[in-house]
Amino acid sequence: MALGVLLLAAGIGFWLTRGGRRAWLYVAACSLLSGAVLSDRTPSGAWVLLTEGSSEAQRAALGSRPTEPARILDLASPHRTRELPGAETRRDLAYWFRSAQEEPTSVEVFGWGLHAWDWRRLDRSVDRFEPPGPLRGLSEIYWSRQLRLGEPLELSGFLRQEGTLRLIGPAGEEDAASIEVTEGVDGAAFRLGTVPRAAGRLLFRLQFESSDGTISTRDIPVAVEPAQTPAVLWLESAPSFESRAVRNWLTDLGAPVAVGARITRGRDRWQQANLGLDPELSTERVLDHLDRFDLLVLDLQSWPDLTISQRQRIEQEIVQDGLGLLVLFGGSNPLPPIELPLAGLEPLADDGAVEPRPLRLWWAGAESQTPLLPGLERGWRLDGETQPLVVSDGGTALAAWRPWGRGRVAGSQLGETFPWLLQGEGKAHHRLWSHLIEELARPGRGERWRWRSGPVLRDQPLDLVLQTAATPPEITLTDPTGHQARLAPWQEVDHWRVTWRPRATGWHRLATTESEAWLFVSPPTDWTDWDRAERYRATQTATRALEAPEPPPTPAPRPAPWFWALGTLLLLLVWTAEGLGWWARSSGSGTQVGEEP
């Protein structure tokens, strides 16, 4: 606004001091430029978004309002928008929100709403949200799309309809669950699971038979990789049931593992599998091959038994080559002084009065509750670098890790987890140790892909995360037709991220120079209920952002391109005329105001 006033004042001042015909052109040009700067983006009224699911009654009610909406955007029509000529995608809608000359006083949404990425792109909160009714059908579902052979496939979610769910694998029915919805409750949680028997790209089927006999089926794609668990070295001061349980599990998976336990002073007992080392093992010989292992597990008493040179060798392997270290503190109470290479891990203050109690454990990626495990709720102090590995139901980090050089060091105050095996909860035991090993194992020997659990739908953006040592990684995407495309990731802290919008259904291959991953893309029509629930939750979240009342929008300066163009053209005309002497020739020998005769 100040610039517009300044331009207008300059034009009037020139006219008063010099006068002449050209002064009128200066005033006109400056007026047009000032009008461009002074043009306001004024409030226009309510904008209404009619999304998929909006009813005819809702549409008809818009015409009976005392004040009609300033703009109605019909996103549920086949052409997406009725009021925006030529707008074919939601990207155009986002552009319209930013470039429109009017500022909506409110935004109202009818129907199931928009996805989370749509609201991020629009950068606008919702003042009113009216869904067509309560959610129905399969509104939530989670499963891991990438497994290693031997790991369980578990499905969990929420179903808002009575009936029977069946998980059907390549060999037939694997699991089933009956869903009963009680009065006053809008749904029920479910959990199904099985263990894939072979590696490869598998398509399970989730079949739902409703109470009225209607049957619907959805694909559950899973890419099962051959077992390639990192090599684990376990040193302990005495044989334990814990190491035996983990060793047996890793051996069955075909993973390299070696366990050394102190029998008497100066005498150790060694057991190995899938390694091919000398049968006559000793601690010194094993540590000579430390580069063949990805994770070292120690109990609290075994570290002092190592020589200084052996400790230095372990510390060097962690800092320089990325070996992972996990120290088990067992059930000692109170916690003894720590003289271990934990790179700054600090335990919470403990006065020795902590009593054992049944704990429920949580960790990143855990998609269901774990069974109770008796233990001491003692943990680690978290800061900017110390990250939790396993958390109790009371919020205490029972296990945590911290970077040290290229490796990760972790401390665990979980106690023994093998009682889960005695309770018939072997799956929970395997999931926990799989999580610990994958999070702490030496990086760089393989790449890991991550994306959200649940279905991947055509034409919906998906964030892919790749943990790799390559800088930057070259990612190639191959669709079901064999067409290849290069994806350009960007770096975030310790991983790479890329957003991909699939255009075809079926299996897609993601490949780098060191790894590959497979994704199955489903048509949106197979997951209508789930997609509606996703949009409902995203729009409801955007509505919650307005819990604190906002002041009404105020006019904001908005440049007008036509005013700018015309004003600039007039100024160029005046300057060109002066340079070519047009004014002097047109006035002949006459004298201009302000010029000497």
Short mmCIF file of N, CA, C and O in Angstrom, two decimals, residues 380-449:
data_model
loop_
_atom_site.label_atom_id
_atom_site.label_comp_id
_atom_site.label_asym_id
_atom_site.label_seq_id
_atom_site.Cartn_x
_atom_site.Cartn_y
_atom_site.Cartn_z
N TRP A 380 16.01 -45.95 31.24
CA TRP A 380 17.10 -45.07 30.83
C TRP A 380 16.58 -43.66 30.62
O TRP A 380 15.45 -43.45 30.22
N ARG A 381 17.47 -42.72 30.88
CA ARG A 381 17.13 -41.32 30.68
C ARG A 381 17.28 -40.98 29.20
O ARG A 381 18.32 -41.23 28.59
N LEU A 382 16.21 -40.43 28.60
CA LEU A 382 16.20 -40.12 27.18
C LEU A 382 16.61 -38.67 26.97
O LEU A 382 16.23 -37.78 27.73
N ASP A 383 17.39 -38.42 25.91
CA ASP A 383 17.76 -37.06 25.55
C ASP A 383 17.76 -36.96 24.04
O ASP A 383 17.14 -37.76 23.34
N GLY A 384 18.48 -35.97 23.51
CA GLY A 384 18.46 -35.76 22.07
C GLY A 384 19.03 -36.91 21.27
O GLY A 384 18.60 -37.14 20.13
N GLU A 385 19.98 -37.67 21.83
CA GLU A 385 20.61 -38.77 21.09
C GLU A 385 20.16 -40.14 21.58
O GLU A 385 20.16 -41.09 20.81
N THR A 386 19.79 -40.26 22.84
CA THR A 386 19.36 -41.55 23.37
C THR A 386 17.91 -41.82 22.94
O THR A 386 17.02 -41.01 23.22
N GLN A 387 17.70 -42.94 22.27
CA GLN A 387 16.39 -43.28 21.72
C GLN A 387 15.85 -44.55 22.38
O GLN A 387 16.63 -45.47 22.67
N PRO A 388 14.54 -44.63 22.62
CA PRO A 388 13.99 -45.84 23.26
C PRO A 388 13.94 -47.01 22.28
O PRO A 388 13.67 -46.83 21.10
N LEU A 389 14.19 -48.18 22.79
CA LEU A 389 14.03 -49.43 22.03
C LEU A 389 12.78 -50.17 22.44
O LEU A 389 12.01 -50.62 21.60
N VAL A 390 12.59 -50.30 23.75
CA VAL A 390 11.41 -50.98 24.31
C VAL A 390 10.90 -50.13 25.46
O VAL A 390 11.68 -49.70 26.32
N VAL A 391 9.58 -49.90 25.49
CA VAL A 391 8.96 -49.04 26.49
C VAL A 391 7.92 -49.85 27.24
O VAL A 391 7.20 -50.66 26.65
N SER A 392 7.83 -49.62 28.55
CA SER A 392 6.82 -50.30 29.36
C SER A 392 5.49 -49.57 29.25
O SER A 392 5.41 -48.45 28.75
N ASP A 393 4.42 -50.21 29.75
CA ASP A 393 3.11 -49.56 29.73
C ASP A 393 3.07 -48.35 30.65
O ASP A 393 2.15 -47.53 30.56
N GLY A 394 4.06 -48.21 31.53
CA GLY A 394 4.15 -47.02 32.38
C GLY A 394 4.95 -45.90 31.76
O GLY A 394 5.14 -44.86 32.39
N GLY A 395 5.45 -46.08 30.52
CA GLY A 395 6.18 -45.03 29.82
C GLY A 395 7.67 -45.03 30.08
O GLY A 395 8.37 -44.10 29.67
N THR A 396 8.21 -46.05 30.76
CA THR A 396 9.64 -46.11 31.05
C THR A 396 10.38 -46.81 29.92
O THR A 396 9.94 -47.87 29.45
N ALA A 397 11.49 -46.23 29.47
CA ALA A 397 12.32 -46.84 28.42
C ALA A 397 13.16 -47.95 29.04
O ALA A 397 14.23 -47.71 29.59
N LEU A 398 12.67 -49.18 28.98
CA LEU A 398 13.38 -50.31 29.57
C LEU A 398 14.64 -50.67 28.78
O LEU A 398 15.58 -51.24 29.34
N ALA A 399 14.64 -50.37 27.50
CA ALA A 399 15.83 -50.58 26.66
C ALA A 399 15.97 -49.35 25.78
O ALA A 399 14.98 -48.83 25.26
N ALA A 400 17.21 -48.87 25.62
CA ALA A 400 17.46 -47.67 24.83
C ALA A 400 18.82 -47.82 24.15
O ALA A 400 19.68 -48.57 24.58
N TRP A 401 19.00 -47.07 23.05
CA TRP A 401 20.26 -47.10 22.31
C TRP A 401 20.75 -45.69 22.06
O TRP A 401 20.01 -44.72 22.13
N ARG A 402 22.04 -45.62 21.74
CA ARG A 402 22.69 -44.33 21.49
C ARG A 402 23.79 -44.55 20.45
O ARG A 402 24.48 -45.57 20.48
N PRO A 403 23.96 -43.64 19.50
CA PRO A 403 25.02 -43.82 18.51
C PRO A 403 26.40 -43.62 19.14
O PRO A 403 26.59 -42.80 20.03
N TRP A 404 27.33 -44.42 18.65
CA TRP A 404 28.73 -44.28 19.08
C TRP A 404 29.59 -44.55 17.85
O TRP A 404 29.73 -45.70 17.43
N GLY A 405 30.13 -43.49 17.28
CA GLY A 405 30.85 -43.66 16.02
C GLY A 405 29.88 -44.12 14.94
O GLY A 405 28.81 -43.56 14.75
N ARG A 406 30.26 -45.19 14.24
CA ARG A 406 29.40 -45.75 13.20
C ARG A 406 28.43 -46.78 13.75
O ARG A 406 27.53 -47.23 13.03
N GLY A 407 28.58 -47.18 14.98
CA GLY A 407 27.75 -48.23 15.55
C GLY A 407 26.72 -47.69 16.52
O GLY A 407 26.62 -46.49 16.78
N ARG A 408 25.95 -48.62 17.08
CA ARG A 408 24.94 -48.30 18.08
C ARG A 408 25.19 -49.15 19.31
O ARG A 408 25.42 -50.36 19.21
N VAL A 409 25.15 -48.52 20.48
CA VAL A 409 25.29 -49.25 21.74
C VAL A 409 23.97 -49.11 22.50
O VAL A 409 23.34 -48.05 22.49
N ALA A 410 23.56 -50.18 23.15
CA ALA A 410 22.26 -50.20 23.83
C ALA A 410 22.38 -50.90 25.16
O ALA A 410 23.23 -51.79 25.36
N GLY A 411 21.54 -50.49 26.08
CA GLY A 411 21.42 -51.15 27.37
C GLY A 411 19.99 -51.62 27.56
O GLY A 411 19.04 -50.92 27.20
N SER A 412 19.82 -52.82 28.14
CA SER A 412 18.49 -53.38 28.35
C SER A 412 18.33 -53.77 29.80
O SER A 412 19.16 -54.49 30.36
N GLN A 413 17.27 -53.27 30.43
CA GLN A 413 16.92 -53.66 31.79
C GLN A 413 15.62 -54.46 31.80
O GLN A 413 14.85 -54.42 32.75
N LEU A 414 15.39 -55.18 30.71
CA LEU A 414 14.18 -55.98 30.58
C LEU A 414 14.16 -57.19 31.50
O LEU A 414 13.11 -57.69 31.86
N GLY A 415 15.31 -57.68 31.85
CA GLY A 415 15.33 -58.97 32.52
C GLY A 415 15.22 -60.10 31.51
O GLY A 415 15.52 -59.93 30.33
N GLU A 416 14.76 -61.25 31.91
CA GLU A 416 14.67 -62.42 31.03
C GLU A 416 13.32 -62.46 30.33
O GLU A 416 12.28 -62.24 30.97
N THR A 417 13.34 -62.73 29.04
CA THR A 417 12.10 -62.79 28.26
C THR A 417 11.71 -64.22 27.89
O THR A 417 10.63 -64.41 27.31
N PHE A 418 12.54 -65.23 28.23
CA PHE A 418 12.19 -66.60 27.85
C PHE A 418 10.92 -67.11 28.54
O PHE A 418 10.30 -68.06 28.04
N PRO A 419 10.45 -66.51 29.69
CA PRO A 419 9.16 -66.99 30.24
C PRO A 419 8.01 -66.90 29.24
O PRO A 419 7.02 -67.64 29.39
N TRP A 420 8.10 -66.03 28.24
CA TRP A 420 7.06 -66.00 27.22
C TRP A 420 6.95 -67.35 26.51
O TRP A 420 5.86 -67.77 26.15
N LEU A 421 8.09 -68.00 26.29
CA LEU A 421 8.06 -69.31 25.64
C LEU A 421 7.32 -70.33 26.50
O LEU A 421 6.59 -71.18 25.99
N LEU A 422 7.53 -70.25 27.82
CA LEU A 422 6.85 -71.19 28.72
C LEU A 422 5.35 -70.93 28.77
O LEU A 422 4.58 -71.84 29.08
N GLN A 423 4.93 -69.70 28.45
CA GLN A 423 3.51 -69.35 28.44
C GLN A 423 2.86 -69.60 27.08
O GLN A 423 1.69 -69.28 26.88
N GLY A 424 3.63 -70.15 26.14
CA GLY A 424 3.09 -70.37 24.81
C GLY A 424 3.05 -69.11 23.95
O GLY A 424 2.31 -69.06 22.96
N GLU A 425 3.83 -68.10 24.31
CA GLU A 425 3.86 -66.83 23.58
C GLU A 425 5.17 -66.69 22.83
O GLU A 425 5.87 -65.68 22.91
N GLY A 426 5.52 -67.71 22.06
CA GLY A 426 6.77 -67.67 21.31
C GLY A 426 6.81 -66.57 20.27
O GLY A 426 7.88 -66.00 19.98
N LYS A 427 5.65 -66.23 19.67
CA LYS A 427 5.63 -65.19 18.65
C LYS A 427 6.07 -63.84 19.23
O LYS A 427 6.80 -63.09 18.59
N ALA A 428 5.60 -63.54 20.44
CA ALA A 428 5.98 -62.27 21.06
C ALA A 428 7.48 -62.24 21.34
O ALA A 428 8.15 -61.22 21.15
N HIS A 429 8.04 -63.37 21.80
CA HIS A 429 9.48 -63.45 22.07
C HIS A 429 10.28 -63.23 20.79
O HIS A 429 11.27 -62.49 20.77
N HIS A 430 9.85 -63.85 19.69
CA HIS A 430 10.57 -63.71 18.43
C HIS A 430 10.45 -62.30 17.86
O HIS A 430 11.42 -61.76 17.32
N ARG A 431 9.28 -61.69 18.00
CA ARG A 431 9.12 -60.32 17.51
C ARG A 431 10.02 -59.35 18.27
O ARG A 431 10.62 -58.44 17.69
N LEU A 432 10.10 -59.52 19.58
CA LEU A 432 10.92 -58.64 20.38
C LEU A 432 12.39 -58.74 19.99
O LEU A 432 13.06 -57.72 19.74
N TRP A 433 12.92 -59.96 19.91
CA TRP A 433 14.33 -60.10 19.59
C TRP A 433 14.63 -59.76 18.14
O TRP A 433 15.72 -59.28 17.81
N SER A 434 13.68 -59.98 17.26
CA SER A 434 13.86 -59.54 15.88
C SER A 434 13.99 -58.02 15.82
O SER A 434 14.82 -57.47 15.09
N HIS A 435 13.17 -57.33 16.61
CA HIS A 435 13.25 -55.86 16.67
C HIS A 435 14.59 -55.40 17.23
O HIS A 435 15.23 -54.50 16.67
N LEU A 436 15.06 -56.01 18.32
CA LEU A 436 16.33 -55.61 18.92
C LEU A 436 17.49 -55.83 17.96
O LEU A 436 18.37 -54.96 17.81
N ILE A 437 17.51 -56.97 17.29
CA ILE A 437 18.62 -57.28 16.40
C ILE A 437 18.62 -56.35 15.19
O ILE A 437 19.67 -55.81 14.79
N GLU A 438 17.46 -56.13 14.58
CA GLU A 438 17.41 -55.29 13.39
C GLU A 438 17.76 -53.84 13.69
O GLU A 438 18.38 -53.16 12.87
N GLU A 439 17.39 -53.33 14.87
CA GLU A 439 17.68 -51.94 15.21
C GLU A 439 19.15 -51.72 15.55
O GLU A 439 19.67 -50.62 15.33
N LEU A 440 19.83 -52.72 16.08
CA LEU A 440 21.19 -52.52 16.58
C LEU A 440 22.26 -53.11 15.69
O LEU A 440 23.44 -52.77 15.85
N ALA A 441 21.89 -53.99 14.77
CA ALA A 441 22.90 -54.68 13.97
C ALA A 441 23.72 -53.71 13.12
O ALA A 441 23.27 -52.60 12.81
N ARG A 442 24.89 -54.15 12.75
CA ARG A 442 25.82 -53.34 11.97
C ARG A 442 25.17 -52.84 10.69
O ARG A 442 24.61 -53.62 9.92
N PRO A 443 25.20 -51.52 10.42
CA PRO A 443 24.62 -51.01 9.18
C PRO A 443 25.56 -51.22 8.01
O PRO A 443 26.72 -51.55 8.17
N GLY A 444 25.04 -51.01 6.82
CA GLY A 444 25.86 -51.06 5.63
C GLY A 444 25.96 -52.40 4.96
O GLY A 444 26.42 -52.49 3.84
N ARG A 445 25.51 -53.47 5.63
CA ARG A 445 25.54 -54.79 5.01
C ARG A 445 24.24 -55.10 4.30
O ARG A 445 24.06 -56.18 3.77
N GLY A 446 23.37 -54.20 4.32
CA GLY A 446 22.09 -54.38 3.65
C GLY A 446 21.28 -53.12 3.77
O GLY A 446 21.51 -52.30 4.65
N GLU A 447 20.35 -52.96 2.89
CA GLU A 447 19.49 -51.79 2.90
C GLU A 447 18.10 -52.20 3.36
O GLU A 447 17.66 -53.32 3.09
N ARG A 448 17.46 -51.28 4.05
CA ARG A 448 16.13 -51.58 4.57
C ARG A 448 15.15 -50.55 4.04
O ARG A 448 15.37 -49.34 4.13
N TRP A 449 14.04 -51.06 3.51
CA TRP A 449 12.95 -50.21 3.03
C TRP A 449 11.85 -50.18 4.08
O TRP A 449 11.58 -51.17 4.76
#
